Structure formats: C-alpha cells, structure tokens
Amino acid sequence: MIRIRRAVSLGLVVAAATLAFGVQAQAQTPAQTRELTVGSSATYAPFAFENKDKQIVGFDIDVINAIAKQQGLKIKVVNTPFTGIFGALNNGDVDLVISGVTINDKRKQSYDFTPPYFAARQLIALPKNSKVASLKDLAGKKIAVVSASTADDIASREFGKTSPDIRRFESTPLIISELAGGGVDAAMGDNGVIAYRVAQNPDLKTLDDKSFPEEGFGIVVKKGDKALLDKLTAGLAAIRADGSYVTIYKKWFNKDPNVR
C-alpha cells in the first residue's frame, strides 16, 4: 500500500511539473513561432489598399512582408480603419501597425517605433483655380483632414482644435472626395497619398507649404515590446542592406528612395 501511495505521489509530481513546464514554455514562445497580426488601413494607396481581388497590397505591405521574410516572422495583415488603429494595438487585436504612421514625440510617449522607413511631409490638395498659397491662407476656409492624423494635429494647432472649419473624416479617399465635390476648400494629408489621389483628378492640384516639417513613417508596437521592435528594426536594416527595400520603393514610386 505504501508503495502504491508513493507511486501515485510521484506521478502527481511529474504531472504537475510537466504542466508547469508546458505553461512556462507557452508563455515564453518567441514571436516568430506564432502568427503576428498586422494592422493597416487599406484606404491609403499607394501604401495600403485593396486590389480588385480584395487583397491588401501596397508599399507598406511589401515592406512588412519583406521584413517578416527576412526575420522568419509569420504575419497576417488585417484592414484596420486608421481612426481605430491605435485602439486595436492597445487592446491586443493587432501586434503591430504599419499604416503610414508619422513618428512624433506625442505618439512616442505611448508607443515604440522602428526607425523611419519613409520620409514624408504634409501636402495640401486644392481645386485647380484656388488662389491659396500657404497653410495660413486657409484661415476661414473649410479644410478636410483624416481624424487623429498628423494633418489633424497641424490644422488644430493653426486654426484651433474646435474650429468648425476643420472637417474630420475616416480616410484619405473621403477627404479627397469631399474636396472634389466642393464640400471643402482644401484637404491635407501625407504627401505620398495626397499626390497619388490628386494625380487621378485633373480638377485638383497640390500645394507644398515649406513650413511643414520633415516627417518619417515608422512601424508601431506597444510601448516596451522590445523583442518585437528589435526584430522589426533588424529586418528593416537588412532589407535596406540587401537592396530589396530599393526594389520595393521603385515599384511603387518609380524613383529612388527618399530615405535609406
């Protein structure tokens, strides 16, 4: 009887140890052994948009796929509206974000960024016959921006956050559509996507206000997620070094990169 009790006790100890080891191993599972969810707003051509087959494609998508391949990461890109993209990261619905996100001091208080993978500036879209020559000339005029974007921040600082002249929308296609339809006098956003949209509309033009600062787009992770950030940063450096970043950039912009 004593031998049986000892055997049972030993069996319970082994089972408990096995279970504990399994839980610990699961907790320590490195990022590259599980699928990472990537949030990107697919209304931001040529950075991220849906093609005719409803696949999310674009410059940002090619960049993150190249980084993932280089680092051996498994990823899945999900279409996430920009207005909710940081909430999705906070809630754990996505593990990282690549969506033309400008690196700035305010965002760096809450999130961690890779080095810039694209150099950007703000750009103003106007009707072809507009006499506006600078951001300040838009005082008293209606201006469309994407909510919570860098353009929203700039317009809010210049004209007041509660100004009724600042019209906020969910995506860049919506602000360009509002401008083209005469609902606003101007639309403002990141240079790459504004230039892309305006080029498709012969009734619009762009204005580059020289007061706009140089910016950089970065890949975003939760504050303190150093392991993932290090992998993304290393992967970005590697695709720059092996020439694949240049190939991707030329594919989408037909010129040499503006940041290396």
PDB file of C-alpha atoms in Angstrom:
ATOM      1  CA  MET A   1       0.000   0.000   0.000  1.00  0.00           C
ATOM      2  CA  ILE A   2       2.858   2.368   0.869  1.00  0.00           C
ATOM      3  CA  ARG A   3       4.497   1.635  -2.472  1.00  0.00           C
ATOM      4  CA  ILE A   4       1.249   2.423  -4.283  1.00  0.00           C
ATOM      5  CA  ARG A   5       0.873   5.741  -2.425  1.00  0.00           C
ATOM      6  CA  ARG A   6       4.479   6.645  -3.259  1.00  0.00           C
ATOM      7  CA  ALA A   7       3.926   5.825  -6.939  1.00  0.00           C
ATOM      8  CA  VAL A   8       0.765   7.909  -7.037  1.00  0.00           C
ATOM      9  CA  SER A   9       2.521  10.837  -5.336  1.00  0.00           C
ATOM     10  CA  LEU A  10       5.451  10.603  -7.722  1.00  0.00           C
ATOM     11  CA  GLY A  11       3.052  10.510 -10.656  1.00  0.00           C
ATOM     12  CA  LEU A  12       1.270  13.652  -9.446  1.00  0.00           C
ATOM     13  CA  VAL A  13       4.592  15.477  -9.012  1.00  0.00           C
ATOM     14  CA  VAL A  14       5.707  14.527 -12.526  1.00  0.00           C
ATOM     15  CA  ALA A  15       2.343  15.562 -13.981  1.00  0.00           C
ATOM     16  CA  ALA A  16       2.433  18.913 -12.170  1.00  0.00           C
ATOM     17  CA  ALA A  17       5.987  19.565 -13.310  1.00  0.00           C
ATOM     18  CA  THR A  18       5.081  18.676 -16.889  1.00  0.00           C
ATOM     19  CA  LEU A  19       2.084  21.013 -16.799  1.00  0.00           C
ATOM     20  CA  ALA A  20       4.135  23.838 -15.297  1.00  0.00           C
ATOM     21  CA  PHE A  21       6.834  23.390 -17.914  1.00  0.00           C
ATOM     22  CA  GLY A  22       4.207  23.483 -20.671  1.00  0.00           C
ATOM     23  CA  VAL A  23       2.690  26.711 -19.354  1.00  0.00           C
ATOM     24  CA  GLN A  24       6.119  28.283 -18.984  1.00  0.00           C
ATOM     25  CA  ALA A  25       7.126  27.231 -22.499  1.00  0.00           C
ATOM     26  CA  GLN A  26       3.905  28.679 -23.888  1.00  0.00           C
ATOM     27  CA  ALA A  27       4.478  31.974 -22.046  1.00  0.00           C
ATOM     28  CA  GLN A  28       7.989  32.157 -23.444  1.00  0.00           C
ATOM     29  CA  THR A  29       7.034  31.280 -27.025  1.00  0.00           C
ATOM     30  CA  PRO A  30       9.061  33.621 -29.241  1.00  0.00           C
ATOM     31  CA  ALA A  31       7.172  35.932 -31.602  1.00  0.00           C
ATOM     32  CA  GLN A  32       8.406  34.173 -34.729  1.00  0.00           C
ATOM     33  CA  THR A  33       6.724  30.868 -33.794  1.00  0.00           C
ATOM     34  CA  ARG A  34       3.215  32.351 -33.774  1.00  0.00           C
ATOM     35  CA  GLU A  35       1.320  34.389 -36.323  1.00  0.00           C
ATOM     36  CA  LEU A  36       1.528  38.133 -35.738  1.00  0.00           C
ATOM     37  CA  THR A  37      -1.447  40.295 -36.693  1.00  0.00           C
ATOM     38  CA  VAL A  38      -0.506  43.459 -38.578  1.00  0.00           C
ATOM     39  CA  GLY A  39      -2.927  46.384 -38.585  1.00  0.00           C
ATOM     40  CA  SER A  40      -3.034  48.563 -41.708  1.00  0.00           C
ATOM     41  CA  SER A  41      -5.703  50.903 -43.054  1.00  0.00           C
ATOM     42  CA  ALA A  42      -6.402  49.743 -46.609  1.00  0.00           C
ATOM     43  CA  THR A  43      -7.652  53.147 -47.787  1.00  0.00           C
ATOM     44  CA  TYR A  44      -4.205  54.654 -48.141  1.00  0.00           C
ATOM     45  CA  ALA A  45      -2.974  53.983 -51.675  1.00  0.00           C
ATOM     46  CA  PRO A  46      -0.214  53.505 -52.658  1.00  0.00           C
ATOM     47  CA  PHE A  47       0.831  52.487 -49.128  1.00  0.00           C
ATOM     48  CA  ALA A  48      -2.019  50.071 -48.381  1.00  0.00           C
ATOM     49  CA  PHE A  49      -5.218  49.444 -50.330  1.00  0.00           C
ATOM     50  CA  GLU A  50      -7.437  46.645 -51.601  1.00  0.00           C
ATOM     51  CA  ASN A  51      -6.874  45.420 -55.161  1.00  0.00           C
ATOM     52  CA  LYS A  52      -9.630  44.079 -57.427  1.00  0.00           C
ATOM     53  CA  ASP A  53      -9.363  40.697 -55.700  1.00  0.00           C
ATOM     54  CA  LYS A  54      -9.886  42.316 -52.262  1.00  0.00           C
ATOM     55  CA  GLN A  55      -6.293  41.602 -51.272  1.00  0.00           C
ATOM     56  CA  ILE A  56      -4.462  44.251 -49.227  1.00  0.00           C
ATOM     57  CA  VAL A  57      -1.466  45.440 -51.254  1.00  0.00           C
ATOM     58  CA  GLY A  58       0.824  48.448 -51.363  1.00  0.00           C
ATOM     59  CA  PHE A  59       4.215  49.825 -50.379  1.00  0.00           C
ATOM     60  CA  ASP A  60       3.683  49.304 -46.633  1.00  0.00           C
ATOM     61  CA  ILE A  61       2.507  45.748 -47.229  1.00  0.00           C
ATOM     62  CA  ASP A  62       5.521  44.858 -49.362  1.00  0.00           C
ATOM     63  CA  VAL A  63       7.849  46.372 -46.741  1.00  0.00           C
ATOM     64  CA  ILE A  64       6.378  44.427 -43.809  1.00  0.00           C
ATOM     65  CA  ASN A  65       6.270  41.201 -45.838  1.00  0.00           C
ATOM     66  CA  ALA A  66       9.956  41.619 -46.750  1.00  0.00           C
ATOM     67  CA  ILE A  67      10.860  42.280 -43.102  1.00  0.00           C
ATOM     68  CA  ALA A  68       8.837  39.258 -41.964  1.00  0.00           C
ATOM     69  CA  LYS A  69      10.523  37.001 -44.515  1.00  0.00           C
ATOM     70  CA  GLN A  70      13.957  38.231 -43.528  1.00  0.00           C
ATOM     71  CA  GLN A  71      13.288  37.680 -39.807  1.00  0.00           C
ATOM     72  CA  GLY A  72      11.312  34.466 -40.139  1.00  0.00           C
ATOM     73  CA  LEU A  73       8.112  36.018 -38.769  1.00  0.00           C
ATOM     74  CA  LYS A  74       4.646  34.713 -39.572  1.00  0.00           C
ATOM     75  CA  ILE A  75       2.259  37.614 -40.214  1.00  0.00           C
ATOM     76  CA  LYS A  76      -1.337  38.277 -41.195  1.00  0.00           C
ATOM     77  CA  VAL A  77      -2.374  41.759 -42.391  1.00  0.00           C
ATOM     78  CA  VAL A  78      -5.849  42.926 -41.380  1.00  0.00           C
ATOM     79  CA  ASN A  79      -7.662  46.001 -42.689  1.00  0.00           C
ATOM     80  CA  THR A  80      -8.000  48.335 -39.691  1.00  0.00           C
ATOM     81  CA  PRO A  81      -9.548  51.826 -40.002  1.00  0.00           C
ATOM     82  CA  PHE A  82      -6.959  54.436 -39.078  1.00  0.00           C
ATOM     83  CA  THR A  83      -9.308  56.075 -36.560  1.00  0.00           C
ATOM     84  CA  GLY A  84      -9.259  52.867 -34.508  1.00  0.00           C
ATOM     85  CA  ILE A  85      -5.807  51.531 -35.309  1.00  0.00           C
ATOM     86  CA  PHE A  86      -4.111  52.579 -32.057  1.00  0.00           C
ATOM     87  CA  GLY A  87      -7.034  51.244 -30.031  1.00  0.00           C
ATOM     88  CA  ALA A  88      -6.623  47.906 -31.815  1.00  0.00           C
ATOM     89  CA  LEU A  89      -2.945  47.860 -30.822  1.00  0.00           C
ATOM     90  CA  ASN A  90      -3.760  48.814 -27.227  1.00  0.00           C
ATOM     91  CA  ASN A  91      -6.390  46.059 -26.975  1.00  0.00           C
ATOM     92  CA  GLY A  92      -4.119  43.394 -28.441  1.00  0.00           C
ATOM     93  CA  ASP A  93      -6.290  42.960 -31.537  1.00  0.00           C
ATOM     94  CA  VAL A  94      -3.134  43.609 -33.585  1.00  0.00           C
ATOM     95  CA  ASP A  95       0.504  43.061 -32.625  1.00  0.00           C
ATOM     96  CA  LEU A  96       1.970  45.854 -34.730  1.00  0.00           C
ATOM     97  CA  VAL A  97       0.882  48.640 -37.052  1.00  0.00           C
ATOM     98  CA  ILE A  98       2.224  49.749 -40.422  1.00  0.00           C
ATOM     99  CA  SER A  99      -0.077  52.341 -41.920  1.00  0.00           C
ATOM    100  CA  GLY A 100       1.808  55.489 -42.858  1.00  0.00           C
ATOM    101  CA  VAL A 101       2.098  56.400 -39.165  1.00  0.00           C
ATOM    102  CA  THR A 102       4.146  59.546 -38.578  1.00  0.00           C
ATOM    103  CA  ILE A 103       6.700  59.306 -35.786  1.00  0.00           C
ATOM    104  CA  ASN A 104       6.263  62.220 -33.378  1.00  0.00           C
ATOM    105  CA  ASP A 105       7.006  62.998 -29.737  1.00  0.00           C
ATOM    106  CA  LYS A 106       3.378  62.712 -28.655  1.00  0.00           C
ATOM    107  CA  ARG A 107       2.978  59.214 -30.092  1.00  0.00           C
ATOM    108  CA  LYS A 108       6.366  58.109 -28.745  1.00  0.00           C
ATOM    109  CA  GLN A 109       5.046  58.656 -25.221  1.00  0.00           C
ATOM    110  CA  SER A 110       2.602  55.797 -25.739  1.00  0.00           C
ATOM    111  CA  TYR A 111       4.176  53.588 -28.428  1.00  0.00           C
ATOM    112  CA  ASP A 112       7.541  52.405 -29.721  1.00  0.00           C
ATOM    113  CA  PHE A 113       8.644  52.917 -33.327  1.00  0.00           C
ATOM    114  CA  THR A 114      11.197  51.466 -35.685  1.00  0.00           C
ATOM    115  CA  PRO A 115      13.488  53.939 -37.469  1.00  0.00           C
ATOM    116  CA  PRO A 116      11.706  55.690 -40.375  1.00  0.00           C
ATOM    117  CA  TYR A 117      11.046  53.593 -43.474  1.00  0.00           C
ATOM    118  CA  PHE A 118       9.622  56.524 -45.474  1.00  0.00           C
ATOM    119  CA  ALA A 119      10.331  60.278 -45.383  1.00  0.00           C
ATOM    120  CA  ALA A 120       7.115  62.279 -45.514  1.00  0.00           C
ATOM    121  CA  ARG A 121       5.729  65.810 -45.420  1.00  0.00           C
ATOM    122  CA  GLN A 122       2.225  67.159 -45.297  1.00  0.00           C
ATOM    123  CA  LEU A 123       0.704  68.243 -48.609  1.00  0.00           C
ATOM    124  CA  ILE A 124      -2.387  70.345 -49.320  1.00  0.00           C
ATOM    125  CA  ALA A 125      -4.852  69.457 -52.080  1.00  0.00           C
ATOM    126  CA  LEU A 126      -6.779  72.316 -53.689  1.00  0.00           C
ATOM    127  CA  PRO A 127      -9.113  72.982 -56.613  1.00  0.00           C
ATOM    128  CA  LYS A 128      -7.164  73.883 -59.747  1.00  0.00           C
ATOM    129  CA  ASN A 129      -8.414  77.511 -59.641  1.00  0.00           C
ATOM    130  CA  SER A 130      -7.650  78.094 -55.933  1.00  0.00           C
ATOM    131  CA  LYS A 131      -5.558  81.156 -55.007  1.00  0.00           C
ATOM    132  CA  VAL A 132      -4.388  79.653 -51.707  1.00  0.00           C
ATOM    133  CA  ALA A 133      -0.601  79.879 -51.482  1.00  0.00           C
ATOM    134  CA  SER A 134       0.103  78.639 -47.924  1.00  0.00           C
ATOM    135  CA  LEU A 135      -1.466  76.957 -44.910  1.00  0.00           C
ATOM    136  CA  LYS A 136      -2.188  80.354 -43.339  1.00  0.00           C
ATOM    137  CA  ASP A 137      -4.285  81.315 -46.364  1.00  0.00           C
ATOM    138  CA  LEU A 138      -6.752  78.604 -45.321  1.00  0.00           C
ATOM    139  CA  ALA A 139      -7.890  80.671 -42.312  1.00  0.00           C
ATOM    140  CA  GLY A 140     -11.666  80.923 -42.502  1.00  0.00           C
ATOM    141  CA  LYS A 141     -11.857  78.224 -45.187  1.00  0.00           C
ATOM    142  CA  LYS A 142     -13.083  74.667 -44.785  1.00  0.00           C
ATOM    143  CA  ILE A 143     -10.318  72.070 -44.653  1.00  0.00           C
ATOM    144  CA  ALA A 144     -10.718  68.285 -44.645  1.00  0.00           C
ATOM    145  CA  VAL A 145      -8.355  66.023 -42.694  1.00  0.00           C
ATOM    146  CA  VAL A 146      -8.280  62.409 -41.559  1.00  0.00           C
ATOM    147  CA  SER A 147      -9.254  62.273 -37.892  1.00  0.00           C
ATOM    148  CA  ALA A 148      -6.308  61.794 -35.480  1.00  0.00           C
ATOM    149  CA  SER A 149      -3.776  62.189 -38.306  1.00  0.00           C
ATOM    150  CA  THR A 150      -0.758  64.499 -38.446  1.00  0.00           C
ATOM    151  CA  ALA A 151      -2.782  66.809 -40.692  1.00  0.00           C
ATOM    152  CA  ASP A 152      -5.448  66.965 -37.973  1.00  0.00           C
ATOM    153  CA  ASP A 153      -2.762  67.954 -35.428  1.00  0.00           C
ATOM    154  CA  ILE A 154      -1.365  70.678 -37.702  1.00  0.00           C
ATOM    155  CA  ALA A 155      -4.774  72.122 -38.584  1.00  0.00           C
ATOM    156  CA  SER A 156      -5.804  72.051 -34.926  1.00  0.00           C
ATOM    157  CA  ARG A 157      -2.683  73.955 -33.868  1.00  0.00           C
ATOM    158  CA  GLU A 158      -3.066  76.510 -36.653  1.00  0.00           C
ATOM    159  CA  PHE A 159      -6.827  77.140 -36.510  1.00  0.00           C
ATOM    160  CA  GLY A 160      -7.933  75.741 -33.129  1.00  0.00           C
ATOM    161  CA  LYS A 161      -8.932  72.172 -32.301  1.00  0.00           C
ATOM    162  CA  THR A 162     -12.626  73.077 -32.051  1.00  0.00           C
ATOM    163  CA  SER A 163     -12.703  75.187 -35.223  1.00  0.00           C
ATOM    164  CA  PRO A 164     -15.876  74.414 -37.205  1.00  0.00           C
ATOM    165  CA  ASP A 165     -13.832  74.843 -40.386  1.00  0.00           C
ATOM    166  CA  ILE A 166     -11.863  71.661 -39.714  1.00  0.00           C
ATOM    167  CA  ARG A 167     -13.827  68.745 -41.144  1.00  0.00           C
ATOM    168  CA  ARG A 168     -12.656  65.339 -39.946  1.00  0.00           C
ATOM    169  CA  PHE A 169     -13.122  62.113 -41.914  1.00  0.00           C
ATOM    170  CA  GLU A 170     -12.153  58.454 -41.560  1.00  0.00           C
ATOM    171  CA  SER A 171      -9.917  58.099 -44.631  1.00  0.00           C
ATOM    172  CA  THR A 172      -7.976  59.911 -47.343  1.00  0.00           C
ATOM    173  CA  PRO A 173     -10.358  58.899 -50.165  1.00  0.00           C
ATOM    174  CA  LEU A 174     -13.162  60.595 -48.220  1.00  0.00           C
ATOM    175  CA  ILE A 175     -11.333  63.911 -47.792  1.00  0.00           C
ATOM    176  CA  ILE A 176     -10.388  63.989 -51.492  1.00  0.00           C
ATOM    177  CA  SER A 177     -13.945  63.121 -52.456  1.00  0.00           C
ATOM    178  CA  GLU A 178     -15.246  65.924 -50.240  1.00  0.00           C
ATOM    179  CA  LEU A 179     -12.830  68.374 -51.870  1.00  0.00           C
ATOM    180  CA  ALA A 180     -13.662  67.237 -55.400  1.00  0.00           C
ATOM    181  CA  GLY A 181     -17.365  67.607 -54.615  1.00  0.00           C
ATOM    182  CA  GLY A 182     -16.961  71.164 -53.354  1.00  0.00           C
ATOM    183  CA  GLY A 183     -17.761  70.383 -49.726  1.00  0.00           C
ATOM    184  CA  VAL A 184     -14.471  71.864 -48.507  1.00  0.00           C
ATOM    185  CA  ASP A 185     -11.903  74.332 -49.821  1.00  0.00           C
ATOM    186  CA  ALA A 186      -8.844  72.143 -49.178  1.00  0.00           C
ATOM    187  CA  ALA A 187      -7.731  68.735 -47.989  1.00  0.00           C
ATOM    188  CA  MET A 188      -4.479  67.985 -46.204  1.00  0.00           C
ATOM    189  CA  GLY A 189      -2.554  64.783 -45.573  1.00  0.00           C
ATOM    190  CA  ASP A 190       0.700  62.902 -46.115  1.00  0.00           C
ATOM    191  CA  ASN A 191       2.468  63.780 -49.353  1.00  0.00           C
ATOM    192  CA  GLY A 192       2.643  60.289 -50.856  1.00  0.00           C
ATOM    193  CA  VAL A 193      -1.057  59.525 -50.632  1.00  0.00           C
ATOM    194  CA  ILE A 194      -2.313  63.065 -51.383  1.00  0.00           C
ATOM    195  CA  ALA A 195      -0.130  63.277 -54.511  1.00  0.00           C
ATOM    196  CA  TYR A 196      -1.364  59.832 -55.609  1.00  0.00           C
ATOM    197  CA  ARG A 197      -5.031  60.796 -55.240  1.00  0.00           C
ATOM    198  CA  VAL A 198      -4.687  64.248 -56.828  1.00  0.00           C
ATOM    199  CA  ALA A 199      -2.913  62.752 -59.845  1.00  0.00           C
ATOM    200  CA  GLN A 200      -6.149  60.860 -60.544  1.00  0.00           C
ATOM    201  CA  ASN A 201      -8.272  64.040 -60.556  1.00  0.00           C
ATOM    202  CA  PRO A 202      -7.500  66.676 -63.231  1.00  0.00           C
ATOM    203  CA  ASP A 203      -9.566  69.307 -61.391  1.00  0.00           C
ATOM    204  CA  LEU A 204      -7.245  69.298 -58.372  1.00  0.00           C
ATOM    205  CA  LYS A 205      -3.691  70.419 -57.641  1.00  0.00           C
ATOM    206  CA  THR A 206      -1.257  70.196 -54.717  1.00  0.00           C
ATOM    207  CA  LEU A 207       0.446  72.836 -52.591  1.00  0.00           C
ATOM    208  CA  ASP A 208       3.665  72.138 -50.678  1.00  0.00           C
ATOM    209  CA  ASP A 209       3.885  74.630 -47.821  1.00  0.00           C
ATOM    210  CA  LYS A 210       7.578  74.969 -46.962  1.00  0.00           C
ATOM    211  CA  SER A 211       6.710  75.491 -43.293  1.00  0.00           C
ATOM    212  CA  PHE A 212       5.693  71.845 -42.972  1.00  0.00           C
ATOM    213  CA  PRO A 213       8.403  69.859 -41.160  1.00  0.00           C
ATOM    214  CA  GLU A 214      10.074  66.749 -42.493  1.00  0.00           C
ATOM    215  CA  GLU A 215       8.496  63.631 -41.009  1.00  0.00           C
ATOM    216  CA  GLY A 216       9.105  59.912 -41.033  1.00  0.00           C
ATOM    217  CA  PHE A 217       6.781  56.904 -41.114  1.00  0.00           C
ATOM    218  CA  GLY A 218       7.605  54.145 -38.635  1.00  0.00           C
ATOM    219  CA  ILE A 219       6.300  50.689 -37.776  1.00  0.00           C
ATOM    220  CA  VAL A 220       4.499  50.808 -34.415  1.00  0.00           C
ATOM    221  CA  VAL A 221       4.462  48.349 -31.498  1.00  0.00           C
ATOM    222  CA  LYS A 222       3.214  48.550 -27.931  1.00  0.00           C
ATOM    223  CA  LYS A 223       5.385  50.516 -25.522  1.00  0.00           C
ATOM    224  CA  GLY A 224       8.029  48.198 -24.099  1.00  0.00           C
ATOM    225  CA  ASP A 225       7.654  45.388 -26.662  1.00  0.00           C
ATOM    226  CA  LYS A 226      11.412  45.366 -27.168  1.00  0.00           C
ATOM    227  CA  ALA A 227      11.686  41.838 -28.546  1.00  0.00           C
ATOM    228  CA  LEU A 228       9.345  42.533 -31.442  1.00  0.00           C
ATOM    229  CA  LEU A 229      10.706  46.033 -32.010  1.00  0.00           C
ATOM    230  CA  ASP A 230      14.268  44.683 -32.230  1.00  0.00           C
ATOM    231  CA  LYS A 231      13.231  42.106 -34.831  1.00  0.00           C
ATOM    232  CA  LEU A 232      11.411  44.677 -36.953  1.00  0.00           C
ATOM    233  CA  THR A 233      14.300  47.132 -36.715  1.00  0.00           C
ATOM    234  CA  ALA A 234      16.833  44.450 -37.643  1.00  0.00           C
ATOM    235  CA  GLY A 235      14.651  43.308 -40.542  1.00  0.00           C
ATOM    236  CA  LEU A 236      14.284  46.849 -41.851  1.00  0.00           C
ATOM    237  CA  ALA A 237      18.054  47.354 -41.722  1.00  0.00           C
ATOM    238  CA  ALA A 238      18.583  44.048 -43.527  1.00  0.00           C
ATOM    239  CA  ILE A 239      16.210  44.782 -46.435  1.00  0.00           C
ATOM    240  CA  ARG A 240      17.874  48.156 -46.883  1.00  0.00           C
ATOM    241  CA  ALA A 241      21.282  46.494 -46.942  1.00  0.00           C
ATOM    242  CA  ASP A 242      20.381  43.741 -49.426  1.00  0.00           C
ATOM    243  CA  GLY A 243      18.664  46.069 -51.914  1.00  0.00           C
ATOM    244  CA  SER A 244      15.131  44.700 -51.565  1.00  0.00           C
ATOM    245  CA  TYR A 245      13.890  47.956 -49.988  1.00  0.00           C
ATOM    246  CA  VAL A 246      15.061  49.914 -53.049  1.00  0.00           C
ATOM    247  CA  THR A 247      13.265  47.453 -55.329  1.00  0.00           C
ATOM    248  CA  ILE A 248      10.023  47.843 -53.360  1.00  0.00           C
ATOM    249  CA  TYR A 249      10.303  51.641 -53.334  1.00  0.00           C
ATOM    250  CA  LYS A 250      10.875  51.869 -57.084  1.00  0.00           C
ATOM    251  CA  LYS A 251       7.950  49.510 -57.702  1.00  0.00           C
ATOM    252  CA  TRP A 252       5.503  51.901 -56.026  1.00  0.00           C
ATOM    253  CA  PHE A 253       7.041  55.340 -56.604  1.00  0.00           C
ATOM    254  CA  ASN A 254       9.099  54.819 -59.766  1.00  0.00           C
ATOM    255  CA  LYS A 255      12.128  56.616 -58.300  1.00  0.00           C
ATOM    256  CA  ASP A 256      14.931  56.112 -55.810  1.00  0.00           C
ATOM    257  CA  PRO A 257      14.029  56.031 -52.113  1.00  0.00           C
ATOM    258  CA  ASN A 258      13.803  59.268 -50.137  1.00  0.00           C
ATOM    259  CA  VAL A 259      15.116  57.508 -47.039  1.00  0.00           C
ATOM    260  CA  ARG A 260      17.611  54.629 -46.745  1.00  0.00           C
TER     261      ARG A 260
END
